[in-house]
Coordinates of C-alpha atoms in Angstrom, one line a residue:
M12 CA -31.1 2.7 13.1
R13 CA -34.8 3.4 13.4
P14 CA -35.9 7.1 13.6
A15 CA -36.5 8.5 17.1
K16 CA -40.2 8.8 16.4
Q17 CA -40.5 5.1 15.9
I18 CA -38.3 4.3 18.9
L19 CA -40.4 6.1 21.5
P20 CA -43.6 4.0 21.0
L21 CA -41.5 0.8 21.3
I22 CA -39.9 2.0 24.6
V23 CA -43.3 3.1 25.9
F24 CA -45.0 -0.2 25.1
S25 CA -42.1 -2.3 26.4
Q26 CA -42.1 -0.3 29.6
F27 CA -45.9 -0.9 30.0
C28 CA -45.5 -4.6 29.5
C29 CA -42.6 -5.0 31.9
T30 CA -43.9 -2.8 34.7
S31 CA -47.1 -4.8 34.9
L32 CA -45.0 -7.1 37.2
W33 CA -45.0 -4.4 39.8
F34 CA -48.5 -4.7 41.3
A35 CA -49.3 -8.2 39.9
G36 CA -49.2 -9.5 43.5
N37 CA -51.4 -6.6 44.8
A38 CA -54.1 -7.2 42.2
V39 CA -54.6 -10.8 43.4
M40 CA -54.0 -10.1 47.1
P41 CA -57.4 -11.5 48.3
E42 CA -56.7 -14.8 46.5
L43 CA -53.2 -14.8 48.1
Y44 CA -54.8 -14.4 51.5
L45 CA -57.0 -17.4 50.9
N46 CA -54.6 -19.7 49.2
F47 CA -51.6 -19.2 51.4
N48 CA -53.2 -18.3 54.8
L49 CA -51.8 -14.8 54.9
N50 CA -52.8 -12.2 57.5
K51 CA -54.1 -8.7 56.6
E52 CA -50.6 -7.1 57.2
A53 CA -49.3 -9.1 54.2
L54 CA -50.3 -6.3 51.9
G55 CA -47.8 -3.9 53.4
H56 CA -45.1 -6.6 53.6
L57 CA -45.4 -7.9 50.1
T58 CA -45.6 -4.4 48.6
A59 CA -42.6 -3.4 50.6
A60 CA -40.7 -6.5 49.5
V61 CA -41.0 -5.4 45.8
Q62 CA -39.8 -1.9 46.8
F63 CA -36.9 -3.3 48.8
G64 CA -35.8 -5.5 46.0
F65 CA -36.0 -2.6 43.6
I66 CA -33.9 -0.5 46.0
T67 CA -31.3 -3.2 46.4
G68 CA -31.1 -3.6 42.6
T69 CA -30.8 0.1 41.9
L70 CA -28.1 0.5 44.4
I71 CA -26.1 -2.3 42.9
F72 CA -26.8 -1.0 39.4
A73 CA -25.8 2.5 40.4
F74 CA -22.6 1.6 42.3
L75 CA -21.5 -0.6 39.3
S76 CA -22.7 2.0 36.8
L77 CA -24.2 -0.9 34.8
A78 CA -26.6 1.3 32.7
D79 CA -23.7 3.5 31.6
R80 CA -21.1 0.8 31.1
F81 CA -23.1 -1.8 29.2
S82 CA -25.8 -1.8 26.5
P83 CA -29.0 -0.6 28.2
S84 CA -31.2 -2.6 25.8
K85 CA -29.5 -5.9 26.7
L86 CA -29.7 -5.0 30.4
F87 CA -33.4 -4.3 30.0
F88 CA -34.0 -7.6 28.3
I89 CA -32.1 -9.7 30.9
S90 CA -34.0 -8.0 33.7
A91 CA -37.3 -8.6 32.0
V92 CA -36.6 -12.3 31.7
F93 CA -35.7 -12.7 35.3
G94 CA -38.6 -10.5 36.4
A95 CA -41.0 -12.7 34.5
I96 CA -39.6 -15.9 36.0
F97 CA -39.8 -14.6 39.6
N98 CA -43.3 -13.2 39.1
L99 CA -44.4 -16.6 37.8
G100 CA -43.3 -18.3 40.9
I101 CA -46.3 -16.8 42.7
I102 CA -48.6 -19.4 41.2
L103 CA -46.8 -22.4 42.9
D104 CA -49.0 -24.3 45.3
N105 CA -46.4 -24.7 48.1
N106 CA -45.8 -20.9 48.7
N107 CA -46.0 -19.3 52.1
L108 CA -45.4 -15.8 53.3
N109 CA -41.6 -16.2 53.3
S110 CA -41.4 -17.6 49.8
L111 CA -43.8 -14.9 48.5
L112 CA -41.7 -12.2 50.1
L113 CA -38.6 -13.7 48.4
L114 CA -40.2 -13.9 45.0
R115 CA -41.5 -10.3 45.2
F116 CA -38.1 -9.1 46.4
F117 CA -36.4 -10.6 43.3
T118 CA -39.2 -9.3 41.1
G119 CA -38.4 -5.8 42.4
F120 CA -34.7 -6.4 41.9
S121 CA -35.4 -7.2 38.3
L122 CA -37.5 -4.1 37.9
A123 CA -34.3 -2.1 38.7
G124 CA -33.1 -3.0 35.3
I125 CA -36.4 -2.0 33.7
Y126 CA -37.8 1.3 34.9
P127 CA -34.6 3.5 35.4
V128 CA -32.9 1.7 32.5
G129 CA -35.9 2.5 30.3
M130 CA -35.6 6.2 31.2
K131 CA -31.9 5.9 30.4
I132 CA -32.7 4.5 27.0
A133 CA -35.1 7.4 26.3
A134 CA -32.5 9.9 27.5
D135 CA -30.0 8.4 25.0
Y136 CA -32.5 9.0 22.1
Y137 CA -34.0 12.4 23.1
D138 CA -31.6 15.1 24.0
K139 CA -34.3 17.7 23.4
G140 CA -37.9 17.2 24.4
L141 CA -36.9 14.8 27.1
G142 CA -39.7 15.9 29.4
K143 CA -42.4 14.9 26.9
S144 CA -40.6 11.6 26.2
L145 CA -40.3 10.7 29.9
G146 CA -44.0 11.7 30.3
Y147 CA -45.0 9.0 27.9
L148 CA -42.5 6.6 29.6
V149 CA -43.8 7.1 33.1
G150 CA -47.3 7.1 31.8
A151 CA -46.5 3.6 30.5
L152 CA -45.3 2.7 34.0
V153 CA -48.5 3.9 35.5
L154 CA -50.7 1.9 33.1
G155 CA -48.5 -1.1 33.6
T156 CA -48.9 -0.8 37.4
A157 CA -52.6 -0.5 37.0
F158 CA -53.0 -3.3 34.4
P159 CA -53.1 -6.3 36.8
H160 CA -56.1 -4.7 38.5
F161 CA -57.8 -4.6 35.0
L162 CA -57.0 -8.3 34.5
K163 CA -58.4 -9.0 38.0
T164 CA -61.8 -7.8 36.9
F165 CA -62.2 -11.0 34.9
T166 CA -61.1 -13.3 37.8
G167 CA -63.6 -15.5 39.6
T168 CA -64.8 -16.9 36.3
E169 CA -63.7 -19.8 34.2
E170 CA -62.5 -17.3 31.7
L171 CA -59.6 -16.0 33.8
P172 CA -58.7 -17.6 37.1
W173 CA -56.4 -15.5 39.4
R174 CA -53.3 -17.5 38.4
L175 CA -53.7 -16.4 34.8
V176 CA -53.3 -12.8 35.9
I177 CA -49.8 -13.7 37.1
I178 CA -49.1 -15.8 33.9
A179 CA -50.3 -12.9 31.7
T180 CA -48.1 -10.3 33.3
S181 CA -45.1 -12.6 33.0
L182 CA -45.7 -13.1 29.3
F183 CA -46.2 -9.4 28.9
A184 CA -42.8 -8.8 30.5
L185 CA -41.1 -11.2 28.2
L186 CA -42.6 -9.5 25.2
G187 CA -41.5 -6.1 26.4
G188 CA -37.9 -7.3 26.9
L189 CA -37.8 -8.9 23.5
L190 CA -39.0 -5.7 21.8
I191 CA -36.3 -3.7 23.4
L192 CA -33.6 -6.2 22.6
L193 CA -34.6 -6.7 18.9
F194 CA -35.7 -3.2 17.9
V195 CA -34.1 -0.6 20.2
P196 CA -30.3 -0.3 19.8
N197 CA -28.1 2.0 21.7
G198 CA -29.2 5.7 21.3
P199 CA -27.2 8.4 19.4
F200 CA -26.7 10.4 22.6
R201 CA -25.3 7.5 24.7
K202 CA -21.8 8.0 26.1
A203 CA -20.5 4.7 27.4
K204 CA -18.1 4.4 30.3
G205 CA -15.0 2.3 29.8
K206 CA -14.6 1.2 33.4
F207 CA -16.2 1.2 36.8
K208 CA -15.6 4.4 38.9
F209 CA -16.5 4.1 42.6
N210 CA -17.0 7.8 43.0
A211 CA -19.4 8.2 40.1
I212 CA -22.4 7.8 42.3
F213 CA -21.2 10.7 44.6
K214 CA -20.3 13.0 41.7
A215 CA -23.9 12.7 40.4
F216 CA -25.0 14.8 43.4
N217 CA -22.4 17.5 43.2
N218 CA -24.6 20.0 41.4
K219 CA -27.3 21.8 43.4
P220 CA -30.0 21.8 40.7
L221 CA -29.9 18.0 40.6
R222 CA -30.2 17.8 44.4
S223 CA -33.2 20.1 44.4
A224 CA -34.9 18.0 41.8
A225 CA -34.1 14.8 43.8
F226 CA -35.6 16.2 47.0
G227 CA -38.8 17.1 45.2
Y228 CA -38.9 13.6 43.8
F229 CA -38.3 12.1 47.3
G230 CA -41.3 14.0 48.7
H231 CA -43.4 12.8 45.7
M232 CA -42.4 9.2 46.3
W233 CA -43.4 9.3 50.0
E234 CA -47.0 9.6 48.7
L235 CA -47.2 7.8 45.4
Y236 CA -46.8 4.0 45.9
T237 CA -48.5 4.0 49.3
F238 CA -51.5 5.7 47.7
W239 CA -51.5 3.1 44.8
A240 CA -51.2 0.2 47.3
F241 CA -54.1 1.5 49.3
V242 CA -56.5 2.3 46.5
P243 CA -58.2 -1.2 46.6
V244 CA -58.1 -1.1 50.4
I245 CA -59.9 2.3 50.4
L246 CA -62.5 1.1 48.0
T247 CA -63.1 -2.1 50.0
A248 CA -63.4 -0.2 53.3
Y249 CA -65.9 2.2 51.7
K250 CA -68.1 -0.6 50.5
L251 CA -68.0 -2.1 54.0
S252 CA -68.9 1.2 55.6
F253 CA -71.6 2.0 53.0
P254 CA -73.1 -1.4 51.9
T255 CA -75.5 0.2 49.5
S256 CA -72.6 1.5 47.3
D257 CA -72.2 -0.5 44.1
F258 CA -69.0 -0.4 42.1
N259 CA -66.4 -2.9 41.0
I260 CA -63.3 -2.6 43.2
S261 CA -60.8 -4.0 40.7
L262 CA -62.1 -2.0 37.8
W263 CA -62.1 1.3 39.7
S264 CA -58.6 0.5 41.1
F265 CA -57.4 0.2 37.5
V266 CA -59.1 3.5 36.5
I267 CA -57.9 5.5 39.6
I268 CA -54.3 4.3 39.2
G269 CA -54.2 4.1 35.4
I270 CA -55.7 7.6 34.8
G271 CA -52.4 9.0 36.1
G272 CA -50.8 7.8 32.9
V273 CA -52.7 10.4 31.0
S274 CA -51.6 13.2 33.5
C275 CA -47.9 12.1 33.0
V276 CA -48.2 12.7 29.2
L277 CA -50.2 16.0 29.7
G278 CA -47.8 17.2 32.3
G279 CA -45.0 16.9 29.7
Y280 CA -46.9 19.2 27.3
I281 CA -47.9 21.7 30.0
S282 CA -44.4 22.0 31.2
K283 CA -43.3 23.3 27.8
H284 CA -45.4 26.4 28.6
L285 CA -45.2 26.7 32.4
G286 CA -41.7 25.2 32.9
V287 CA -40.8 21.8 34.3
K288 CA -40.2 22.9 37.9
K289 CA -43.4 25.0 38.1
T290 CA -45.6 22.3 36.6
A291 CA -44.1 19.7 39.0
S292 CA -44.7 22.0 42.0
I293 CA -48.4 22.5 41.1
A294 CA -49.0 18.8 40.8
L295 CA -47.2 18.2 44.2
L296 CA -49.3 20.9 45.9
L297 CA -52.6 19.5 44.5
S298 CA -51.8 15.9 45.6
G299 CA -50.8 17.1 49.0
V300 CA -54.2 18.9 49.4
C301 CA -55.9 15.6 48.4
C302 CA -54.1 13.8 51.3
L303 CA -55.6 16.3 53.7
L304 CA -59.1 16.3 52.3
F305 CA -59.4 12.5 52.1
P306 CA -61.0 11.9 55.5
L307 CA -63.8 14.4 54.7
I308 CA -64.5 12.8 51.3
F309 CA -64.4 9.2 52.7
L310 CA -67.0 10.0 55.2
E311 CA -69.4 11.2 52.5
T312 CA -72.2 8.8 51.7
S313 CA -71.9 9.4 47.9
A314 CA -69.7 6.8 46.2
T315 CA -69.7 9.0 43.1
I316 CA -68.0 11.8 45.0
L317 CA -65.4 9.4 46.4
L318 CA -64.6 7.9 43.0
I319 CA -64.3 11.3 41.3
F320 CA -62.1 12.5 44.1
L321 CA -59.8 9.5 43.9
C322 CA -59.5 9.9 40.2
F323 CA -58.4 13.5 40.6
W324 CA -55.9 12.3 43.3
G325 CA -54.7 9.6 40.9
I326 CA -54.1 12.3 38.3
T327 CA -52.2 14.7 40.5
V328 CA -50.2 12.1 42.5
V329 CA -48.0 11.0 39.6
A330 CA -48.1 13.9 37.2
D331 CA -44.9 15.3 38.6
S332 CA -42.9 12.0 38.5
P333 CA -41.6 12.4 34.9
L334 CA -40.9 16.1 35.5
F335 CA -38.6 15.4 38.4
S336 CA -36.9 12.7 36.5
T337 CA -36.5 15.1 33.6
L338 CA -34.8 17.7 35.9
V339 CA -32.5 15.0 37.3
A340 CA -31.5 13.8 33.8
N341 CA -31.1 17.3 32.4
N342 CA -28.8 18.3 35.3
A343 CA -26.6 15.2 35.3
V344 CA -23.5 15.0 33.2
A345 CA -24.0 12.7 30.1
E346 CA -21.6 9.9 31.1
N347 CA -23.3 9.7 34.6
K348 CA -26.9 10.1 33.5
G349 CA -27.9 6.5 34.0
T350 CA -26.2 6.3 37.4
A351 CA -27.9 9.6 38.5
L352 CA -31.4 8.4 37.4
T353 CA -30.8 5.0 39.1
I354 CA -29.6 6.3 42.5
V355 CA -32.3 8.9 42.7
N356 CA -34.9 6.2 42.0
S357 CA -33.2 4.0 44.6
I358 CA -33.5 6.5 47.4
G359 CA -37.0 7.4 46.3
F360 CA -38.2 3.8 46.6
A361 CA -36.4 3.4 49.9
I362 CA -38.7 6.2 51.1
T363 CA -41.8 4.3 49.9
I364 CA -41.0 1.4 52.3
V365 CA -41.0 3.7 55.3
S366 CA -44.2 5.3 54.1
L367 CA -45.9 1.9 53.3
Q368 CA -45.1 0.5 56.7
L369 CA -46.1 3.7 58.6
I370 CA -49.5 4.0 56.8
N371 CA -50.0 0.3 57.1
Y372 CA -49.6 0.5 60.9
L373 CA -51.7 3.7 61.2
H374 CA -54.4 2.2 59.1
Q375 CA -55.0 -0.4 61.8
V376 CA -55.3 2.3 64.4
A377 CA -57.2 5.1 62.5
P378 CA -58.1 3.8 59.1
V379 CA -60.0 7.0 57.9
Y380 CA -57.2 9.4 58.9
S381 CA -54.1 7.4 58.1
L382 CA -53.7 8.5 54.5
S383 CA -53.5 12.2 55.6
F384 CA -50.0 11.5 56.8
L385 CA -49.0 11.1 53.2
S386 CA -49.2 15.0 53.0
L387 CA -45.8 15.1 54.7
G388 CA -44.1 14.1 51.5
P389 CA -45.5 16.8 49.2
A390 CA -45.0 19.4 52.0
F391 CA -41.3 18.4 52.3
G392 CA -40.8 18.4 48.5
L393 CA -42.4 21.8 48.1
W394 CA -40.4 23.3 50.9
R395 CA -37.1 22.1 49.3
I396 CA -38.1 23.4 45.9
M397 CA -39.2 26.8 47.2
K398 CA -36.0 27.0 49.3
K399 CA -33.9 26.4 46.3
S400 CA -35.7 29.0 44.2
K401 CA -35.1 31.8 46.6

C-alpha cells in the first residue's frame, strides 16, 4: 500500500479531474442558448438539474450505504465513467432543453459517487489531520468546478471550439476515475459493513455535534452554488451596465470561483490554531456580509473594485465547506462515516435547488438586489452554531 502522503495528491488530483463535470454546462451556457434555442431561464434549470441528480444519487447511495459496504475506489471509478458519458452527451446536435436537463441530471447523479465518496476515501486514510486533508480535497472540487470556465476562455477560436470544453472535461473525469481505481486501494481506517441496514441513515444524526455541523453546512450551501452559478451572470450584467469596463468574463469567472480552492486549503491550516468550528463561523460570517454589500459594490463604476470584491467573496464563500465536512466526519461513528457524509451532502444540495430557483426568479425582478437574499443561509448557519455553543 502506498504511504498516506502519496495517496492524498492522487485523491486531490482525481477529485479535480472528475468535478470538472459539475459546471461544464454552465461554462458554455451562451453556446447552449444559441445552438439549442434555450431561453434565459435555462441557466437556473440546467444548474438545478445537476443538483437534483446529485441529491437523488446521494439519497440512494446513503440509504443503501454503498460507500460503507463496497470499495469506495471502485464506486468512484464507476461513477466517473458514467459521469463522463452523460456529460459528453451535451455535444449531440439533436439536443433540446428536455434532453439537456436529463443529461445534466444523470451527470449530477454520477457526481454523487465522486464528491462524497472522495471525502470518504480521504477519511479512510487520515484519522488525524482530516481537516487539512479535506481542505485539499474540497479545494480540488472548487478548482474542478472553475476549470470549465478557464477552458472557455479559449473558445470562439479554431484552437478550442465550445464542444471541446465538454470533451476535455469528460476525458479528465475518465482520467481521475482510473487513477483512483489503479492507485488508491481501501484505506487503513476503513470499516466495511457486511449488510445493508435501513436505519443507518437515521442513526447518523443521533448525536448533537453532528447535527450542529450539518445545520452550519446547510446554511453555507444556501449561498455557495447559487453564487458560483451567478458569477458569469454578474460579470455580464456589469459589462452591459458599464460598457467601458474591459475584462474577460470567462477568465474572471475562473479566477473568482477557483480562488476559493486556496481558501479551502488555508482554512484547514488556520483551523489547527483557531479550531474548526470557530474558523468555519468566521468564514460564514464574512461571506454573509458580502451578500449584503453586493448591491453597493455592483453600482460602483470601478470594475477593479467589483473584481476584487468578488474574489474576496469567492474566498470566503467556500472556505468553511471542508471544515463543516470535517466536523460531520469526526462526529460520525466509523462504520457510518460514508453514509453520514453522503446524506449531509444530499440535504445540502437539495437546499441549493431552492436557492437557485429563488434567486433566478428574483434576478428577473430585481437583478441588483437579488443576491442579497443569499445572506439568509449564513445567518441561519451562524444562528444554529451559536445556539449549540451556549
